Amino acid sequence: MINRRNLLQSGVGAGLALGVSGILPAWARSASEGNLGIPALSGKDFDLSISSFPVRINGKAGMATGINGSVPGPLVRFREGDDISVNVTNMLTEDTSIHWHGLLVPFQMDGVPGIAFPGIKPGETFNYKWNLAQNGTYWYHSHSGLQEQLGHYGPLIIDPKDADPVACDREYVLVLSDWSFESPHRIFSKLKKAGPTYNFQQRTVGDFFEDVSEKGFGQTLQDRAMWNQMRMSQTDWADVTAATYTYLINGRSTQDNWDALFVPGERVRLRIINGSAMSIFNFRIPGLAMTVVASDGLNVKPVETDEFQIGVAETYDVIVEPTEARAFAMVAESIDRSGQVVATLAPQQGMRAAPPEMREPVLLTMKDMGMGGMDHGAMPDMQNMDPAPMPGMEGMDHSMMPGMDHSAMPGMEGMDHSAMPGMEHGGMSGMEPMGSMDNLASGVERGPGVVGIAMNPVNRLDEPGQGLGNVDHRVLRYSQLRSLDRNPDLRAPEREIELHLTSNMERYMWSFDGVRFAHIKEPIKFYKGERLRLTMINDTMMPHPIHLHGMFFDVVNGGNDHKPRKHTIVVKPGEKLSVDISAEHVGDWAFHCHLLYHMHAGMMQVVSVLDEPNPYASSMPDMMNMEGMPMEGMDHSKMDHSGMSGMDMPNVNTGENK
Amino acid sequence: MRIKIVSTIAAGLALSSFTFGMPAFAQQEGNQQGTQTSEEPLWSQADAYYDAVEMAKAREEVLYEGGAQPTYYVLFNQLEAQSADGRDDLYWNGQAWYGGDINKIWLKTEGRSSLNNGDVEDAELQALYSRAIAPYWNVQAGLRHDFKPDGLDYAVIGMQGLAPYFFEIDVSAFLSTEGDVSARAEIEYDLLLTQRLILQPRIEANLSLQDVPERMLGAGLNNIDAGLRLRYEIKREFAPYIGVEWQGNFGDTKDFIQATGGETDKTVFVAGVRTWF
């Protein structure tokens, strides 16, 4: 199946350009430097060395910490099933590590200091060894301190043992990343001191008057008052922005223009990896449709789209078939639209695609505040309300509650309202510290680190990437993804773990269930052989790319036995989503938000897969069968069972499925 | 009295730690660190493959890096020249903190010196222990020392935080060693005219529970400073500004000032820089 007839490797077949300071490895070179498609080489033994070295980015000199003297590091490419050995030598004056992101290695080879191994000391060489029954596009990066931000990341490809079902004539790797000339510790400390430091898209007095002329004074005041009352910003898309970041594709800024060649009519495979520290990107190639063929290394049924959002640490493989002999812009725009990076896909060397104009930033919505389904459309009475009680939204309870989608939830018809004690009081300020709402999220430790719990989280898998709802072309939704292969484990989950993503932006505190990693009382325990459901509720105003080491998430998106399997999933603000997990590999595994500074602030845990008898086995009879049931025809977004199950009403889950 | 500053601060910290029943500051919030070795580790499966002592060290490190690292902050909210009727003052109002997310050491200073003759008229320093008690609120307690005008010491209890609608609030009550009780409230707001041009209305009010004639303070509201400062954030951390402030006295305080022939209210023009690091 593999068709690489045009895979030209003139002069770059030497493979990994090891240890050449400041010179990009073959795969990351531009067309003008001889890269006509990445080398299809396999290796079994790799030598990587971690050091500090000067780099030139966007015409400016800086110091990087990286692998084999380049940012990004070399392409580690090998064949599925081979015995692999990687020697990693630490030339730094501090500890380092390499984590193989998405690889199902034995846990003691996973590379997380303090969890999987002690780390690599200065001067030491650590030997990673594994043999893997998986293939696809992955990456690797440091799991020590904040080294990732300094350039310590690189791409990794595992070629399938058998024929690759994805045929292409030529392939490239695109590593998206964010570079700052500020030290990462300085960035983190600034976020602690003054959260919106890097946000230069805040709402101003000018915007206020613009809104007034658009929406009228009353409505504008009402909207503003609501957000301000809750001390929430409608422009809080990214903590770190283009104010300090230069966005890169393969180590090149737009100005440095990374270019790739194609011959019109060819099928070109782009392996896109988001190796950023903090930047979620919107990726598109204006004028060229993309067919998504893999996500997070695993093949999916081909989906054609025009744009997709890629969370930090996610990967997407796409096929493009340019027929026109012109330069195309490959655009990665940061989620907050403060900046973008453009690379060129061209029929000739040395061409430069015209960067598209930056798109206008958009505003966060009520849904992002965890008040999904409470939008104006769903609640006609809101329009008629006296604006006076609006600001606090206190006092809205009664008028709003009837509008809360009951009609859209057939399964809930018979529900006694007294069964929802938490919904009657506490006010409607979705993110307020409400003592009376605690029963809706019993697992969350409330305190200074948790601003609030999402009132009415909803499943947003069927939405495009956050902020891409209004673009005039197709945007990939998680609900569109279907695994190409049948899922390996079709058991229904035996139990459910509910986890809240929590924060206080003002103090820059990030946590799971209100507990920063430094303060956990115990890890999350899985038991070998069990199948469980992890349900995540994002109580914060930001999307979080959540990554679990050593296991894949079977995303519960209506895909039945072809659920997409991912190592990292973006949980949108105000979203409640579920993934099913098979706990197979015994060990201690890191589990965290892949936004580097969120992890550093405490949004991390350890999942211990224990080789012990499972105390949960058969203790929960028919609790979880949602995804196994024939729900395909049902409109999840309208049913909103996800939002309701968060309200501790187990009978609702089973009720609506029968 | 002047020499006692250091011990005053130390005593203040000890006092406030004691008051809140908190461990020493040095421990910050890494509560795992001290106890980790003596207790069962939270996880330890890698100990089967690597040296257990090395793993224990790395485990402490990774926990510490997951939300226990201390941070510092220094802010000069106002560092400005105030000028009215041929009289120029240097006025400062700043604060600094060090600590974790929940527990911090918090210093505040405020004062005024004449630019005409160099005399320092008011200068105070507060050394506080600050504890986050709610998402947007800190309770603070400690000591205040007035270097000028009279070297008085106070116990301080206060609350600082962010109120709904993004109002920055700082209220404190003071009990002096003379037994006098007073209070202060500061409220400010940042109005973004553009992303970098910011108008900051700010009000500071002082109150006293009793007459303190030697300090020319009357029971009730003593004075209000109401200012409007327009700053330009060249960098977020560095913003020069200009502004205007009305400074007025009230009640008996006003009468005391009137009796000595002083100015009871005035409007000053200010120019300065707001900076943090």
XYZ file of N, CA, C and O in Angstrom, chain B residues 9-140:
528
model
N 9.373 43.386 63.619
C 8.873 42.574 62.498
C 8.881 41.108 62.871
O 7.911 40.389 62.693
N 9.997 40.696 63.466
C 10.110 39.294 63.848
C 8.992 38.920 64.811
O 8.331 37.890 64.667
N 8.769 39.799 65.764
C 7.727 39.534 66.751
C 6.366 39.460 66.069
O 5.540 38.615 66.381
N 6.200 40.346 65.093
C 4.936 40.379 64.368
C 4.669 39.068 63.658
O 3.577 38.522 63.710
N 5.710 38.559 63.034
C 5.546 37.312 62.305
C 5.235 36.185 63.266
O 4.349 35.375 63.043
N 5.980 36.163 64.360
C 5.761 35.113 65.354
C 4.333 35.212 65.869
O 3.613 34.216 65.954
N 3.928 36.428 66.139
C 2.593 36.665 66.666
C 1.530 36.157 65.705
O 0.623 35.416 66.082
N 1.692 36.551 64.432
C 0.649 36.186 63.494
C 0.643 34.689 63.230
O -0.410 34.087 63.080
N 1.821 34.093 63.200
C 1.847 32.640 63.016
C 1.108 31.983 64.159
O 0.310 31.076 63.978
N 1.390 32.503 65.311
C 0.774 31.944 66.505
C -0.748 32.109 66.442
O -1.510 31.192 66.690
N -1.132 33.315 66.058
C -2.555 33.627 66.017
C -3.313 32.636 65.142
O -4.402 32.209 65.465
N -2.707 32.292 64.015
C -3.415 31.438 63.081
C -3.060 29.961 63.255
O -3.496 29.136 62.491
N -2.273 29.692 64.257
C -1.920 28.308 64.518
C -1.230 27.651 63.348
O -1.407 26.485 63.063
N -0.435 28.461 62.611
C 0.211 27.918 61.425
C 1.651 27.554 61.726
O 2.286 28.158 62.573
N 2.172 26.615 60.999
C 3.591 26.305 61.146
C 4.442 27.456 60.622
O 3.922 28.378 60.007
N 5.715 27.359 60.838
C 6.624 28.428 60.416
C 6.542 28.642 58.915
O 6.231 27.746 58.154
N 6.865 29.847 58.502
C 6.767 30.184 57.092
C 7.680 29.341 56.234
O 7.375 29.041 55.102
N 8.799 29.035 56.803
C 9.818 28.346 56.013
C 9.249 27.081 55.392
O 9.658 26.674 54.316
N 8.282 26.493 56.051
C 7.751 25.244 55.508
C 6.861 25.476 54.304
O 6.594 24.566 53.550
N 6.413 26.706 54.132
C 5.522 27.038 53.032
C 4.384 26.040 52.935
O 3.842 25.664 53.946
N 4.098 25.638 51.705
C 2.942 24.766 51.573
C 3.292 23.359 51.150
O 2.443 22.568 50.824
N 4.563 23.071 51.100
C 4.939 21.723 50.685
C 4.776 20.771 51.847
O 5.738 20.245 52.355
N 3.554 20.560 52.256
C 3.346 19.777 53.467
C 3.800 18.339 53.315
O 4.030 17.650 54.278
N 3.950 17.904 52.075
C 4.432 16.533 51.866
C 5.884 16.391 52.331
O 6.260 15.389 52.869
N 6.650 17.442 52.006
C 8.101 17.332 52.136
C 8.553 16.812 53.489
O 9.343 15.901 53.574
N 8.029 17.440 54.531
C 8.500 17.094 55.848
C 8.100 15.673 56.257
O 8.839 14.996 56.952
N 6.960 15.261 55.749
C 6.390 14.039 56.281
C 6.636 12.834 55.392
O 6.520 11.701 55.838
N 6.999 13.124 54.162
C 7.106 12.069 53.170
C 7.940 10.868 53.622
O 7.529 9.733 53.455
N 9.097 11.165 54.190
C 10.017 10.082 54.498
C 9.509 9.191 55.625
O 9.704 7.988 55.591
N 8.836 9.820 56.565
C 8.416 9.039 57.727
C 7.158 8.221 57.410
O 6.946 7.155 57.984
N 6.346 8.732 56.504
C 5.111 8.023 56.195
C 5.275 7.115 54.987
O 6.262 7.174 54.276
N 4.278 6.329 54.762
C 4.197 5.500 53.565
C 4.222 6.408 52.339
O 3.449 7.362 52.269
N 5.109 6.152 51.372
C 5.097 7.023 50.190
C 3.757 6.915 49.443
O 3.082 5.886 49.524
N 3.415 7.997 48.735
C 2.124 8.026 48.037
C 2.087 7.006 46.900
O 1.058 6.469 46.567
N 3.247 6.824 46.273
C 3.383 5.782 45.255
C 4.841 5.350 45.277
O 5.702 6.132 45.679
N 5.119 4.135 44.843
C 6.509 3.676 44.955
C 6.824 2.502 44.054
O 7.776 1.772 44.280
N 6.014 2.306 43.005
C 6.237 1.096 42.205
C 7.572 1.104 41.475
O 8.131 0.058 41.190
N 8.100 2.317 41.198
C 9.385 2.378 40.504
C 10.536 1.968 41.424
O 11.648 1.704 40.955
N 10.280 1.923 42.722
C 11.332 1.503 43.655
C 11.817 0.082 43.357
O 12.919 -0.299 43.740
N 10.981 -0.699 42.668
C 11.385 -2.058 42.314
C 12.476 -2.066 41.245
O 13.157 -3.066 41.060
N 12.633 -0.930 40.541
C 13.606 -0.877 39.443
C 14.787 0.028 39.732
O 15.815 -0.062 39.097
N 14.575 0.979 40.655
C 15.620 1.973 40.895
C 15.866 2.107 42.389
O 15.066 1.648 43.209
N 16.946 2.789 42.716
C 17.316 3.007 44.099
C 16.198 3.742 44.839
O 15.746 4.817 44.423
N 15.755 3.174 45.933
C 14.588 3.713 46.638
C 14.860 5.103 47.212
O 13.961 5.943 47.262
N 16.105 5.345 47.624
C 16.435 6.662 48.192
C 16.386 7.729 47.092
O 15.829 8.815 47.267
N 16.955 7.386 45.941
C 16.908 8.309 44.796
C 15.462 8.595 44.394
O 15.095 9.719 44.092
N 14.670 7.555 44.377
C 13.261 7.717 44.005
C 12.538 8.615 45.005
O 11.739 9.467 44.629
N 12.834 8.444 46.290
C 12.170 9.252 47.320
C 12.496 10.730 47.112
O 11.630 11.600 47.218
N 13.761 11.000 46.787
C 14.176 12.389 46.548
C 13.437 12.972 45.342
O 12.917 14.074 45.375
N 13.415 12.181 44.271
C 12.754 12.650 43.051
C 11.256 12.816 43.262
O 10.622 13.705 42.696
N 10.685 11.975 44.098
C 9.254 12.050 44.381
C 8.921 13.356 45.106
O 7.967 14.049 44.777
N 9.762 13.688 46.091
C 9.564 14.951 46.803
C 9.662 16.129 45.838
O 8.877 17.074 45.896
N 10.640 16.032 44.952
C 10.882 17.104 43.985
C 9.666 17.299 43.062
O 9.215 18.413 42.839
N 9.148 16.195 42.544
C 8.052 16.325 41.580
C 6.785 16.836 42.284
O 6.012 17.602 41.713
N 6.613 16.467 43.532
C 5.468 16.989 44.287
C 5.642 18.489 44.541
O 4.715 19.281 44.352
N 6.854 18.845 44.948
C 7.140 20.250 45.232
C 6.882 21.104 43.997
O 6.333 22.201 44.074
N 7.263 20.576 42.842
C 7.085 21.325 41.594
C 5.642 21.310 41.111
O 5.330 21.935 40.116
N 4.797 20.613 41.811
C 3.393 20.575 41.436
C 2.550 21.467 42.318
O 1.523 21.048 42.827
N 2.994 22.696 42.535
C 2.147 23.655 43.221
C 2.614 24.082 44.599
O 1.869 24.701 45.342
N 3.858 23.770 44.963
C 4.331 24.184 46.297
C 5.442 25.224 46.237
O 5.952 25.647 47.268
N 5.798 25.647 45.033
C 6.920 26.583 44.926
C 6.497 27.977 45.387
O 5.446 28.466 45.023
N 7.333 28.640 46.192
C 6.995 30.000 46.610
C 7.284 31.019 45.509
O 8.085 30.757 44.608
N 6.606 32.126 45.560
C 6.815 33.213 44.608
C 6.982 34.503 45.406
O 6.568 34.564 46.565
N 7.571 35.508 44.772
C 7.642 36.810 45.431
C 7.019 37.853 44.514
O 6.853 37.630 43.309
N 6.690 38.959 45.097
C 6.073 40.050 44.319
C 6.409 41.358 45.003
O 6.330 41.459 46.231
N 6.827 42.325 44.232
C 7.079 43.669 44.766
C 6.318 44.654 43.889
O 6.478 44.634 42.667
N 5.491 45.458 44.505
C 4.694 46.420 43.741
C 4.811 47.815 44.349
O 4.604 47.990 45.554
N 5.189 48.772 43.530
C 5.007 50.167 43.912
C 3.782 50.665 43.164
O 3.869 51.002 41.993
N 2.661 50.611 43.836
C 1.428 51.040 43.196
C 1.496 52.533 42.919
O 1.060 53.008 41.876
N 2.030 53.272 43.899
C 2.255 54.700 43.703
C 3.670 55.047 44.131
O 4.095 54.693 45.227
N 4.355 55.721 43.258
C 5.660 56.286 43.565
C 5.631 57.592 42.794
O 5.858 57.618 41.597
N 5.275 58.684 43.516
C 4.882 59.854 42.741
C 5.247 61.160 43.425
O 5.416 61.223 44.648
N 5.337 62.191 42.618
C 5.453 63.559 43.118
C 4.046 64.125 43.166
O 3.274 63.959 42.224
N 3.716 64.754 44.306
C 2.417 65.416 44.430
C 2.674 66.901 44.558
O 3.487 67.323 45.376
N 1.949 67.665 43.779
C 2.279 69.069 43.803
C 1.017 69.918 43.880
O 0.033 69.668 43.181
N 1.045 70.883 44.810
C -0.071 71.807 44.974
C 0.432 73.090 45.634
O 1.168 73.025 46.628
N 0.069 74.217 45.092
C 0.395 75.532 45.670
C 1.871 75.668 46.052
O 2.206 76.017 47.177
N 2.733 75.295 45.146
C 4.150 75.506 45.406
C 4.767 74.535 46.389
O 5.925 74.665 46.777
N 3.985 73.546 46.781
C 4.514 72.568 47.713
C 4.576 71.221 47.004
O 3.595 70.778 46.408
N 5.735 70.600 47.061
C 5.881 69.311 46.378
C 6.246 68.215 47.364
O 7.155 68.392 48.174
N 5.522 67.115 47.261
C 5.796 65.972 48.129
C 6.169 64.766 47.283
O 5.728 64.638 46.144
N 6.948 63.894 47.908
C 7.136 62.568 47.326
C 6.232 61.638 48.129
O 6.292 61.604 49.352
N 5.381 60.901 47.432
C 4.475 59.982 48.113
C 4.713 58.588 47.568
O 4.903 58.395 46.371
N 4.725 57.619 48.490
C 4.831 56.241 48.010
C 3.825 55.349 48.702
O 3.422 55.616 49.839
N 3.400 54.320 47.992
C 2.483 53.326 48.524
C 2.813 52.015 47.824
O 2.602 51.874 46.622
N 3.400 51.100 48.576
C 3.837 49.859 47.939
C 3.601 48.653 48.809
O 3.275 48.776 49.988
N 3.721 47.506 48.195
C 3.630 46.277 48.961
C 4.474 45.182 48.319
O 4.846 45.275 47.154
N 4.754 44.176 49.108
C 5.556 43.056 48.625
C 5.107 41.808 49.352
O 4.646 41.895 50.491
N 5.188 40.690 48.664
C 4.898 39.445 49.370
C 5.828 38.339 48.917
O 6.427 38.391 47.851
N 5.896 37.335 49.765
C 6.670 36.145 49.464
C 5.938 34.964 50.072
O 5.491 35.030 51.220
N 5.813 33.903 49.306
C 5.196 32.716 49.880
C 4.515 31.854 48.850
O 4.707 32.025 47.650
N 3.730 30.916 49.336
C 3.006 29.991 48.465
C 1.645 30.548 48.113
O 1.367 31.728 48.314
N 0.785 29.671 47.598
C -0.536 30.127 47.170
C -1.405 30.554 48.354
O -2.229 31.443 48.228
N -1.208 29.925 49.489
C -2.110 30.144 50.624
C -1.470 31.054 51.681
O -2.079 32.015 52.140
N -0.254 30.750 52.067
C 0.403 31.493 53.144
C 1.500 32.391 52.599
O 2.349 31.949 51.834
N 1.471 33.633 53.030
C 2.479 34.572 52.542
C 2.930 35.503 53.660
O 2.174 35.794 54.590
N 4.144 35.992 53.511
C 4.590 37.139 54.296
C 4.259 38.345 53.436
O 4.565 38.353 52.236
N 3.650 39.356 54.036
C 3.178 40.491 53.238
C 3.668 41.780 53.882
O 3.421 42.010 55.066
N 4.372 42.581 53.133
C 4.845 43.873 53.638
C 4.092 44.990 52.927
O 3.835 44.901 51.728
N 3.755 46.030 53.682
C 3.119 47.198 53.060
C 3.811 48.450 53.589
O 4.139 48.514 54.778
N 3.996 49.386 52.726
C 4.601 50.630 53.176
C 3.907 51.804 52.506
O 3.434 51.715 51.378
N 3.848 52.888 53.255
C 3.197 54.084 52.751
C 3.903 55.257 53.401
O 4.311 55.154 54.564
N 4.067 56.352 52.690
C 4.718 57.493 53.341
C 4.818 58.694 52.442
O 4.469 58.662 51.255
N 5.295 59.756 53.060
C 5.341 61.033 52.364
C 6.542 61.808 52.865
O 6.814 61.855 54.066
N 7.262 62.389 51.908
C 8.322 63.284 52.342
C 8.268 64.533 51.479
O 7.804 64.498 50.341
N 8.705 65.630 52.053
C 8.640 66.892 51.330
C 9.777 66.967 50.329
O 10.934 66.671 50.654
N 9.442 67.343 49.128
C 10.504 67.525 48.123
C 11.123 68.919 48.254
O 12.150 69.201 47.657
N 10.455 69.779 49.049
C 10.997 71.137 49.227
C 12.158 71.145 50.223
O 13.181 71.760 49.992
N 11.973 70.411 51.345
C 13.045 70.425 52.335
C 13.579 69.040 52.684
O 14.452 68.901 53.537
N 13.017 68.005 52.046
C 13.544 66.661 52.281
C 13.057 66.001 53.559
O 13.432 64.871 53.851
N 12.218 66.662 54.329
C 11.727 66.062 55.573
C 10.757 64.921 55.303
O 9.851 65.057 54.485
N 10.969 63.810 55.995
C 9.993 62.718 55.911
C 8.897 63.000 56.924
O 9.153 63.124 58.122
N 7.670 63.126 56.441
C 6.573 63.462 57.343
C 5.852 62.227 57.868
O 5.527 62.135 59.038
N 5.566 61.310 56.953
C 4.924 60.060 57.340
C 5.711 58.920 56.709
O 6.102 59.021 55.543
N 5.883 57.886 57.485
C 6.488 56.681 56.921
C 6.069 55.519 57.792
O 6.313 55.524 59.001
N 5.395 54.564 57.176
C 4.992 53.393 57.956
C 5.312 52.119 57.202
O 5.420 52.098 55.981
N 5.513 51.069 57.995
C 5.755 49.753 57.420
C 4.896 48.744 58.167
O 4.862 48.741 59.396
N 4.196 47.935 57.406
C 3.436 46.850 58.023
C 4.076 45.528 57.624
O 4.412 45.324 56.464
N 4.246 44.658 58.606
C 4.735 43.307 58.333
C 3.630 42.356 58.759
O 3.276 42.287 59.937
N 3.088 41.628 57.767
C 1.888 40.851 58.023
C 2.063 39.404 57.600
O 2.839 39.092 56.694
N 1.309 38.572 58.268
C 1.135 37.217 57.775
C -0.191 37.211 57.030
O -1.191 37.709 57.536
N -0.173 36.679 55.810
C -1.376 36.706 54.990
C -1.801 35.287 54.670
O -0.977 34.446 54.296
N -3.074 35.036 54.853
C -3.576 33.698 54.535
C -4.787 33.801 53.621
O -5.724 34.554 53.892
N -4.728 33.044 52.533
C -5.871 33.019 51.617
C -6.985 32.233 52.283
O -6.800 31.083 52.668
N -8.138 32.869 52.439
C -9.253 32.168 53.090
C -10.398 31.899 52.123
O -11.303 31.138 52.416
N -10.375 32.554 50.989
C -11.415 32.355 49.978
C -10.751 32.647 48.633
O -9.663 33.205 48.591
N -11.410 32.264 47.534
C -10.744 32.436 46.240
C -10.174 33.841 46.018
O -9.097 33.988 45.469
N -10.890 34.849 46.471
C -10.418 36.198 46.181
C -9.979 36.978 47.417
O -9.717 38.167 47.316
N -9.939 36.342 48.573
C -9.698 37.110 49.799
C -8.585 36.547 50.658
O -8.470 35.351 50.843
N -7.802 37.483 51.196
C -6.753 37.140 52.143
C -7.043 37.828 53.468
O -7.432 38.995 53.485
N -6.830 37.102 54.544
C -6.860 37.726 55.866
C -5.418 37.984 56.263
O -4.544 37.159 56.016
N -5.188 39.158 56.827
C -3.811 39.528 57.139
C -3.721 40.024 58.573
O -4.609 40.724 59.057
